[in-house]
XYZ file of C-alpha atoms in Angstrom:
423
model
C -0.219 -0.101 -0.189
C 2.593 3.025 0.838
C 4.773 2.018 -2.340
C 1.514 2.705 -4.355
C -0.024 5.311 -2.473
C 4.013 7.136 -2.998
C 3.764 6.045 -7.006
C 0.409 7.223 -7.329
C 1.972 10.589 -5.398
C 5.397 10.317 -7.155
C 3.375 10.616 -10.402
C 0.946 13.683 -9.787
C 3.855 15.579 -8.677
C 6.068 14.595 -10.967
C 3.420 15.736 -13.776
C 3.094 18.910 -11.501
C 6.300 20.045 -11.454
C 6.415 18.894 -15.842
C 3.675 21.159 -16.844
C 5.148 23.872 -14.660
C 8.098 23.675 -16.655
C 7.032 23.321 -19.580
C 4.678 26.428 -18.574
C 6.926 28.696 -17.937
C 8.516 29.702 -22.274
C 5.404 29.498 -22.987
C 3.999 32.319 -20.268
C 6.684 33.937 -20.698
C 5.888 34.711 -24.462
C 2.848 35.307 -24.273
C 2.097 37.712 -21.507
C 6.265 38.827 -21.323
C 8.401 38.627 -18.175
C 6.403 41.765 -16.005
C 3.860 39.431 -16.196
C 4.993 36.297 -15.365
C 6.833 38.647 -12.581
C 2.854 39.965 -11.634
C 1.090 36.340 -11.973
C 3.821 35.127 -9.040
C 4.129 37.953 -6.697
C -0.577 37.875 -7.007
C 0.670 33.919 -6.407
C 1.763 35.333 -3.053
C -1.516 36.471 -2.176
C -3.601 33.657 -2.986
C -0.772 31.640 -0.493
C -1.983 34.354 2.246
C -5.570 33.793 1.262
C -5.698 29.663 1.450
C -3.241 29.933 4.461
C -6.030 31.494 6.210
C -8.116 28.643 6.156
C -7.044 28.586 9.563
C -5.109 25.749 9.216
C -7.922 23.431 8.730
C -6.623 21.175 5.976
C -3.201 20.320 7.794
C -5.300 19.649 10.944
C -7.674 17.299 8.430
C -4.439 15.331 7.057
C -3.088 15.099 10.573
C -5.942 13.185 12.124
C -7.077 10.754 8.973
C -3.622 9.796 9.254
C -3.669 8.893 12.662
C -7.378 7.318 12.881
C -7.602 4.247 11.347
C -11.868 4.186 10.876
C -12.763 5.578 7.568
C -16.668 7.273 8.629
C -14.146 9.244 11.285
C -11.687 10.436 8.447
C -14.573 11.276 6.392
C -17.153 12.906 9.083
C -14.126 15.368 9.721
C -13.892 16.332 5.927
C -17.278 16.941 6.226
C -16.455 19.099 9.403
C -13.593 20.872 7.280
C -15.460 21.128 3.950
C -18.475 23.268 5.458
C -15.941 25.628 7.523
C -13.821 26.528 4.823
C -16.771 26.916 2.159
C -17.706 29.750 4.361
C -13.804 31.474 5.015
C -13.237 30.385 1.462
C -16.661 32.832 0.492
C -15.513 35.577 3.452
C -12.602 35.979 2.145
C -13.119 36.087 -1.809
C -15.319 38.830 -0.877
C -12.824 40.542 1.407
C -10.971 40.540 -1.551
C -13.007 41.626 -4.261
C -13.711 45.143 -1.338
C -9.698 44.941 -1.580
C -9.803 45.108 -5.223
C -12.644 47.865 -5.284
C -11.172 50.383 -2.722
C -6.901 50.092 -3.428
C -4.944 50.364 -6.677
C -3.303 47.018 -7.054
C -0.402 49.015 -9.031
C 0.551 51.817 -5.959
C 2.209 49.130 -4.459
C 3.265 46.311 -6.911
C 4.006 49.071 -10.075
C 2.587 46.216 -12.170
C 2.590 48.877 -15.638
C -0.573 48.204 -16.651
C -4.105 49.163 -16.036
C -5.744 49.198 -12.783
C -8.359 46.750 -14.521
C -6.687 44.007 -16.027
C -4.193 44.618 -12.832
C -7.885 43.883 -10.561
C -8.507 40.966 -12.823
C -5.703 38.892 -12.333
C -5.841 39.643 -8.591
C -9.379 37.613 -8.631
C -9.423 35.497 -10.994
C -6.233 34.164 -8.970
C -7.228 34.485 -6.052
C -10.421 32.934 -6.299
C -9.971 29.740 -8.540
C -7.302 29.083 -5.067
C -9.943 29.986 -2.960
C -12.308 28.203 -4.752
C -10.565 25.118 -5.022
C -10.325 24.620 -0.881
C -13.329 23.061 -0.142
C -12.469 20.180 -2.837
C -9.449 19.536 -1.344
C -10.166 18.319 2.072
C -11.134 14.889 0.708
C -8.081 14.294 -1.842
C -6.217 15.533 1.933
C -7.809 12.493 3.666
C -7.235 10.084 0.569
C -3.576 11.405 0.711
C -3.530 10.493 4.752
C -5.019 7.185 4.136
C -3.099 6.083 1.317
C -5.145 6.445 -0.909
C -3.782 8.045 -3.168
C -3.972 5.709 -6.009
C -7.974 6.333 -5.878
C -7.729 10.225 -7.078
C -4.474 10.240 -8.963
C -5.578 9.108 -12.188
C -7.333 12.158 -12.678
C -5.152 14.875 -11.231
C -2.697 13.627 -13.336
C -4.347 14.091 -16.462
C -5.441 17.779 -15.531
C -1.243 18.729 -14.709
C -0.698 17.698 -18.032
C -3.588 18.880 -19.785
C -2.395 22.463 -18.274
C 0.055 21.665 -21.507
C -1.813 22.264 -24.449
C -4.617 24.359 -23.153
C -1.649 27.194 -22.017
C 0.081 26.660 -25.793
C -3.228 27.269 -27.457
C -4.359 30.384 -25.396
C -0.809 32.138 -25.876
C -1.931 31.899 -29.286
C -6.077 33.338 -29.039
C -5.496 35.837 -25.893
C -2.889 38.663 -24.883
C -4.406 39.296 -22.147
C -2.628 38.384 -18.947
C -5.888 37.723 -17.040
C -8.049 35.410 -19.753
C -4.422 33.091 -20.217
C -3.744 33.011 -16.469
C -7.514 31.693 -15.612
C -7.378 29.512 -18.892
C -4.288 27.841 -17.716
C -5.506 27.201 -14.123
C -9.201 26.025 -15.079
C -7.673 22.431 -15.727
C -6.165 21.813 -11.700
C -9.414 22.949 -10.493
C -10.753 20.782 -12.556
C -9.283 17.571 -11.676
C -9.311 19.390 -8.440
C -12.860 19.441 -8.010
C -14.134 16.321 -10.137
C -11.572 13.844 -7.635
C -13.669 15.127 -4.622
C -16.989 14.704 -5.933
C -16.149 11.439 -7.089
C -14.767 10.666 -3.202
C -17.908 12.371 -1.649
C -20.021 10.254 -3.587
C -18.768 7.260 -2.882
C -19.243 7.593 0.559
C -20.973 4.649 2.402
C -22.385 6.882 5.423
C -25.646 7.737 6.668
C -26.280 11.143 6.173
C -28.389 11.353 9.615
C -25.305 9.859 11.405
C -22.727 12.393 9.811
C -24.636 15.772 10.793
C -25.391 14.239 14.209
C -21.077 14.304 14.867
C -20.101 17.719 12.466
C -20.020 19.209 16.043
C -17.717 17.239 18.050
C -16.191 16.727 14.382
C -15.771 20.120 14.045
C -14.211 21.529 17.430
C -11.418 18.569 16.992
C -10.713 20.262 13.977
C -10.350 23.425 15.933
C -7.899 22.429 18.268
C -5.660 21.080 15.877
C -6.149 24.004 13.095
C -5.174 27.088 15.296
C -1.655 25.212 16.129
C -1.587 25.029 12.179
C -2.960 28.056 11.510
C 0.618 29.868 13.499
C 2.537 27.401 11.066
C 1.692 28.013 8.125
C 1.576 32.283 8.869
C 5.146 31.550 9.774
C 5.557 29.774 6.419
C 4.364 32.709 4.722
C 6.424 35.062 6.044
C 9.590 32.996 5.937
C 9.355 32.427 1.641
C 5.573 33.155 0.149
C 5.433 37.035 0.728
C 9.061 37.787 -0.453
C 7.210 37.815 -3.798
C 5.805 40.644 -2.479
C 8.976 42.404 -0.613
C 11.042 41.950 -3.818
C 7.835 43.893 -5.976
C 7.631 46.229 -3.416
C 11.483 47.137 -3.198
C 12.574 45.768 -6.284
C 10.489 45.112 -9.489
C 8.132 42.626 -10.713
C 11.212 41.539 -13.246
C 13.002 40.783 -10.773
C 10.060 38.680 -9.209
C 10.287 36.710 -11.774
C 14.022 35.597 -11.956
C 13.687 34.951 -8.022
C 10.458 33.193 -8.888
C 11.632 31.121 -11.876
C 15.014 29.861 -9.366
C 12.293 28.992 -6.941
C 10.754 26.773 -9.323
C 13.168 25.549 -10.646
C 14.443 24.097 -6.706
C 11.492 23.558 -6.740
C 11.438 19.995 -7.932
C 13.172 18.933 -4.315
C 10.552 20.123 -2.763
C 8.330 18.236 -4.042
C 9.696 14.680 -4.785
C 10.505 15.038 -0.967
C 6.406 15.893 -0.221
C 5.763 12.432 -1.739
C 8.179 10.660 0.199
C 6.932 12.725 3.343
C 3.287 12.532 2.536
C 3.851 8.932 3.868
C 6.424 9.439 5.713
C 3.456 12.160 7.788
C 0.390 9.033 8.305
C 3.753 5.987 8.651
C 5.042 8.246 12.149
C 1.199 8.973 13.017
C 0.470 4.959 13.129
C 3.582 4.062 15.309
C 2.738 6.793 17.725
C 0.094 5.210 18.119
C 1.850 1.630 18.565
C 3.431 0.507 21.579
C 6.817 0.200 19.352
C 8.150 3.690 20.020
C 11.385 2.581 19.195
C 10.757 2.138 15.702
C 9.284 5.588 15.662
C 12.861 7.174 15.921
C 14.544 4.989 14.235
C 11.906 5.487 11.318
C 12.457 9.236 11.311
C 16.183 8.986 12.409
C 16.053 6.454 8.506
C 14.092 9.405 5.858
C 16.012 12.449 7.554
C 19.486 10.774 6.244
C 18.256 9.526 3.033
C 15.862 12.791 2.403
C 19.191 15.373 3.081
C 21.268 13.080 1.074
C 18.705 12.969 -1.737
C 17.650 17.098 -1.901
C 22.302 17.531 -1.550
C 22.376 14.956 -5.030
C 19.300 16.607 -6.926
C 20.171 20.058 -5.520
C 24.231 19.789 -7.115
C 23.008 18.574 -10.438
C 20.711 21.422 -10.645
C 23.452 23.919 -10.007
C 25.528 21.804 -12.161
C 23.409 21.746 -15.488
C 21.728 25.289 -14.730
C 23.235 27.063 -17.521
C 22.113 24.890 -20.401
C 18.754 24.804 -18.896
C 18.328 28.146 -18.101
C 19.314 28.693 -21.586
C 16.654 26.294 -23.619
C 13.735 26.861 -21.353
C 13.322 30.052 -20.904
C 15.557 30.821 -23.990
C 18.014 33.148 -21.920
C 15.318 35.863 -21.041
C 15.730 35.657 -17.826
C 18.758 33.974 -16.148
C 19.024 33.819 -11.891
C 22.570 34.716 -11.000
C 24.469 32.129 -9.859
C 24.752 33.277 -6.489
C 21.049 33.283 -6.044
C 21.121 29.131 -7.632
C 23.583 28.348 -5.213
C 21.845 29.775 -2.043
C 18.463 27.971 -3.183
C 20.682 24.596 -3.310
C 20.987 25.753 0.428
C 17.791 26.450 1.204
C 16.900 22.714 -0.691
C 19.062 20.718 1.684
C 17.763 23.080 5.141
C 13.996 22.630 3.792
C 14.503 19.104 3.763
C 15.270 18.254 7.606
C 12.908 21.132 8.681
C 9.792 19.267 6.378
C 11.090 15.554 8.357
C 11.474 17.542 11.526
C 7.768 18.652 10.631
C 6.283 15.313 9.946
C 7.199 13.906 13.197
C 6.203 16.679 15.484
C 3.290 16.581 13.126
C 2.563 13.442 13.791
C 3.351 12.978 18.031
C 1.291 15.470 18.406
C 4.090 18.700 19.345
C 2.059 21.367 17.140
C 2.016 23.843 19.805
C 6.236 24.159 19.927
C 5.985 24.431 16.644
C 3.251 26.878 16.390
C 5.636 29.320 18.766
C 8.463 28.300 17.099
C 7.628 29.389 14.260
C 5.247 32.572 15.640
C 8.532 33.862 16.863
C 10.872 33.690 13.971
C 8.798 35.228 11.992
C 9.516 38.804 12.943
C 13.098 38.396 12.308
C 12.518 36.742 9.232
C 10.105 39.362 8.113
C 12.726 41.977 8.879
C 15.617 40.677 7.960
C 14.725 39.506 4.246
C 13.950 43.700 3.833
C 17.244 44.061 5.159
C 18.968 41.920 2.609
C 16.767 42.647 -0.363
C 17.919 46.567 -0.130
C 21.547 45.421 0.521
C 21.778 42.036 -1.835
C 19.230 42.347 -4.009
C 16.331 39.173 -4.761
C 19.065 36.575 -3.498
C 18.522 38.158 -0.133
C 14.841 36.835 0.609
C 16.187 33.276 0.238
C 19.367 34.086 2.398
C 17.280 35.364 5.109
C 14.438 32.621 4.766
C 17.600 29.574 4.760
C 19.306 31.655 7.774
C 16.037 31.181 10.477
C 14.660 28.121 8.534
C 18.355 26.139 9.639
C 17.193 28.292 13.448
C 14.605 25.983 13.334
C 16.176 22.896 12.434
C 18.194 23.159 15.696
C 15.731 23.562 17.358
C 13.787 21.234 16.287
C 16.581 18.371 16.483
C 17.088 20.135 20.200
C 13.169 19.362 20.846
C 12.666 15.746 19.784
C 15.953 14.566 21.371
C 14.486 16.511 24.658
C 11.149 14.630 24.428
C 12.784 11.172 22.752
C 13.943 9.873 26.470
C 9.651 10.919 27.497
C 7.894 9.062 24.259
C 9.937 5.767 24.775
C 9.574 5.587 28.161
C 5.602 6.099 28.036
């Protein structure tokens, strides 16, 4: 089961990587370097909006990962859908108010008219928010190691983006229309998978609705802590695009985003590994064999860190020919920026392993505290270094803060491991 779930997840993530890489030169040719930079900057707005789900998605994944009963997972999922739908609707209305009342060009210096910039914000944030409720059942499937059930449609949705992007580049020059057309296949795939999963539920509606209230309370308890962790993640990475846009230019956002996307190959592949490790950790945490959990964590940490190191080295070695053909030399990140992403990818591999472990053993509160403590220094360090060094300062700040979190979490795990194994 673990193998097939990992394979299905790998194929979903792998096709996502392929489609993202192929779409970049098409997008740059269709909407230009600044247009692509604007797309990435507004994607950061969407990341902020979706993070305001109050940690519900991660809470659902964590609860499902540690719960062997299918009905319990489904009830939690229904409770989450109800809450996320309300949150997503409220956030979308708030975005409409903000777009109507403020000129996005005053902040991002987009170089396009206000209407087009506003439509870009509405399209990107709207699709992201409307996808959230449907992502719940997909999270449950992944947590329950049922990836093969949902993989085919998601893979098709990822691959469909390529011909659709090419067609869109031929029929429109409007940035917001081009982006909308590209985002639709992923949205349709996510919603289709969720609807199929919901329709296959075998439990009476009366049972589900009777237990929605306790399920909602359980989500809120874990969701609050995951929400704080998500806010810190935004401050350590996703907000970088917005800071660069405000302090530098959208062209610099495009350069930074492409370097980030280039190295997202590592984080996406590692997420496949950790997507299986997290539920495995949760099951081991409930068993009597606590030594097995510690051993599995050490093995995963070593493997994934060396994997990140090896892939990062290859990406650095082949960066010049890759960017030459990928972006047709229109955008070429500096050696320093690429090297900084190499180091960040390695540090992030360790942080991802530790987060999955601490999530599984219920150490959410300590992560929330550490994440919030690091949020301010990370934000201030990013601004300071960007002013001094340019876009490379953003990833250096993220690397430094992530490294400090890894050191602390390792110390914390060693501290609780003895208590944990002696229970």
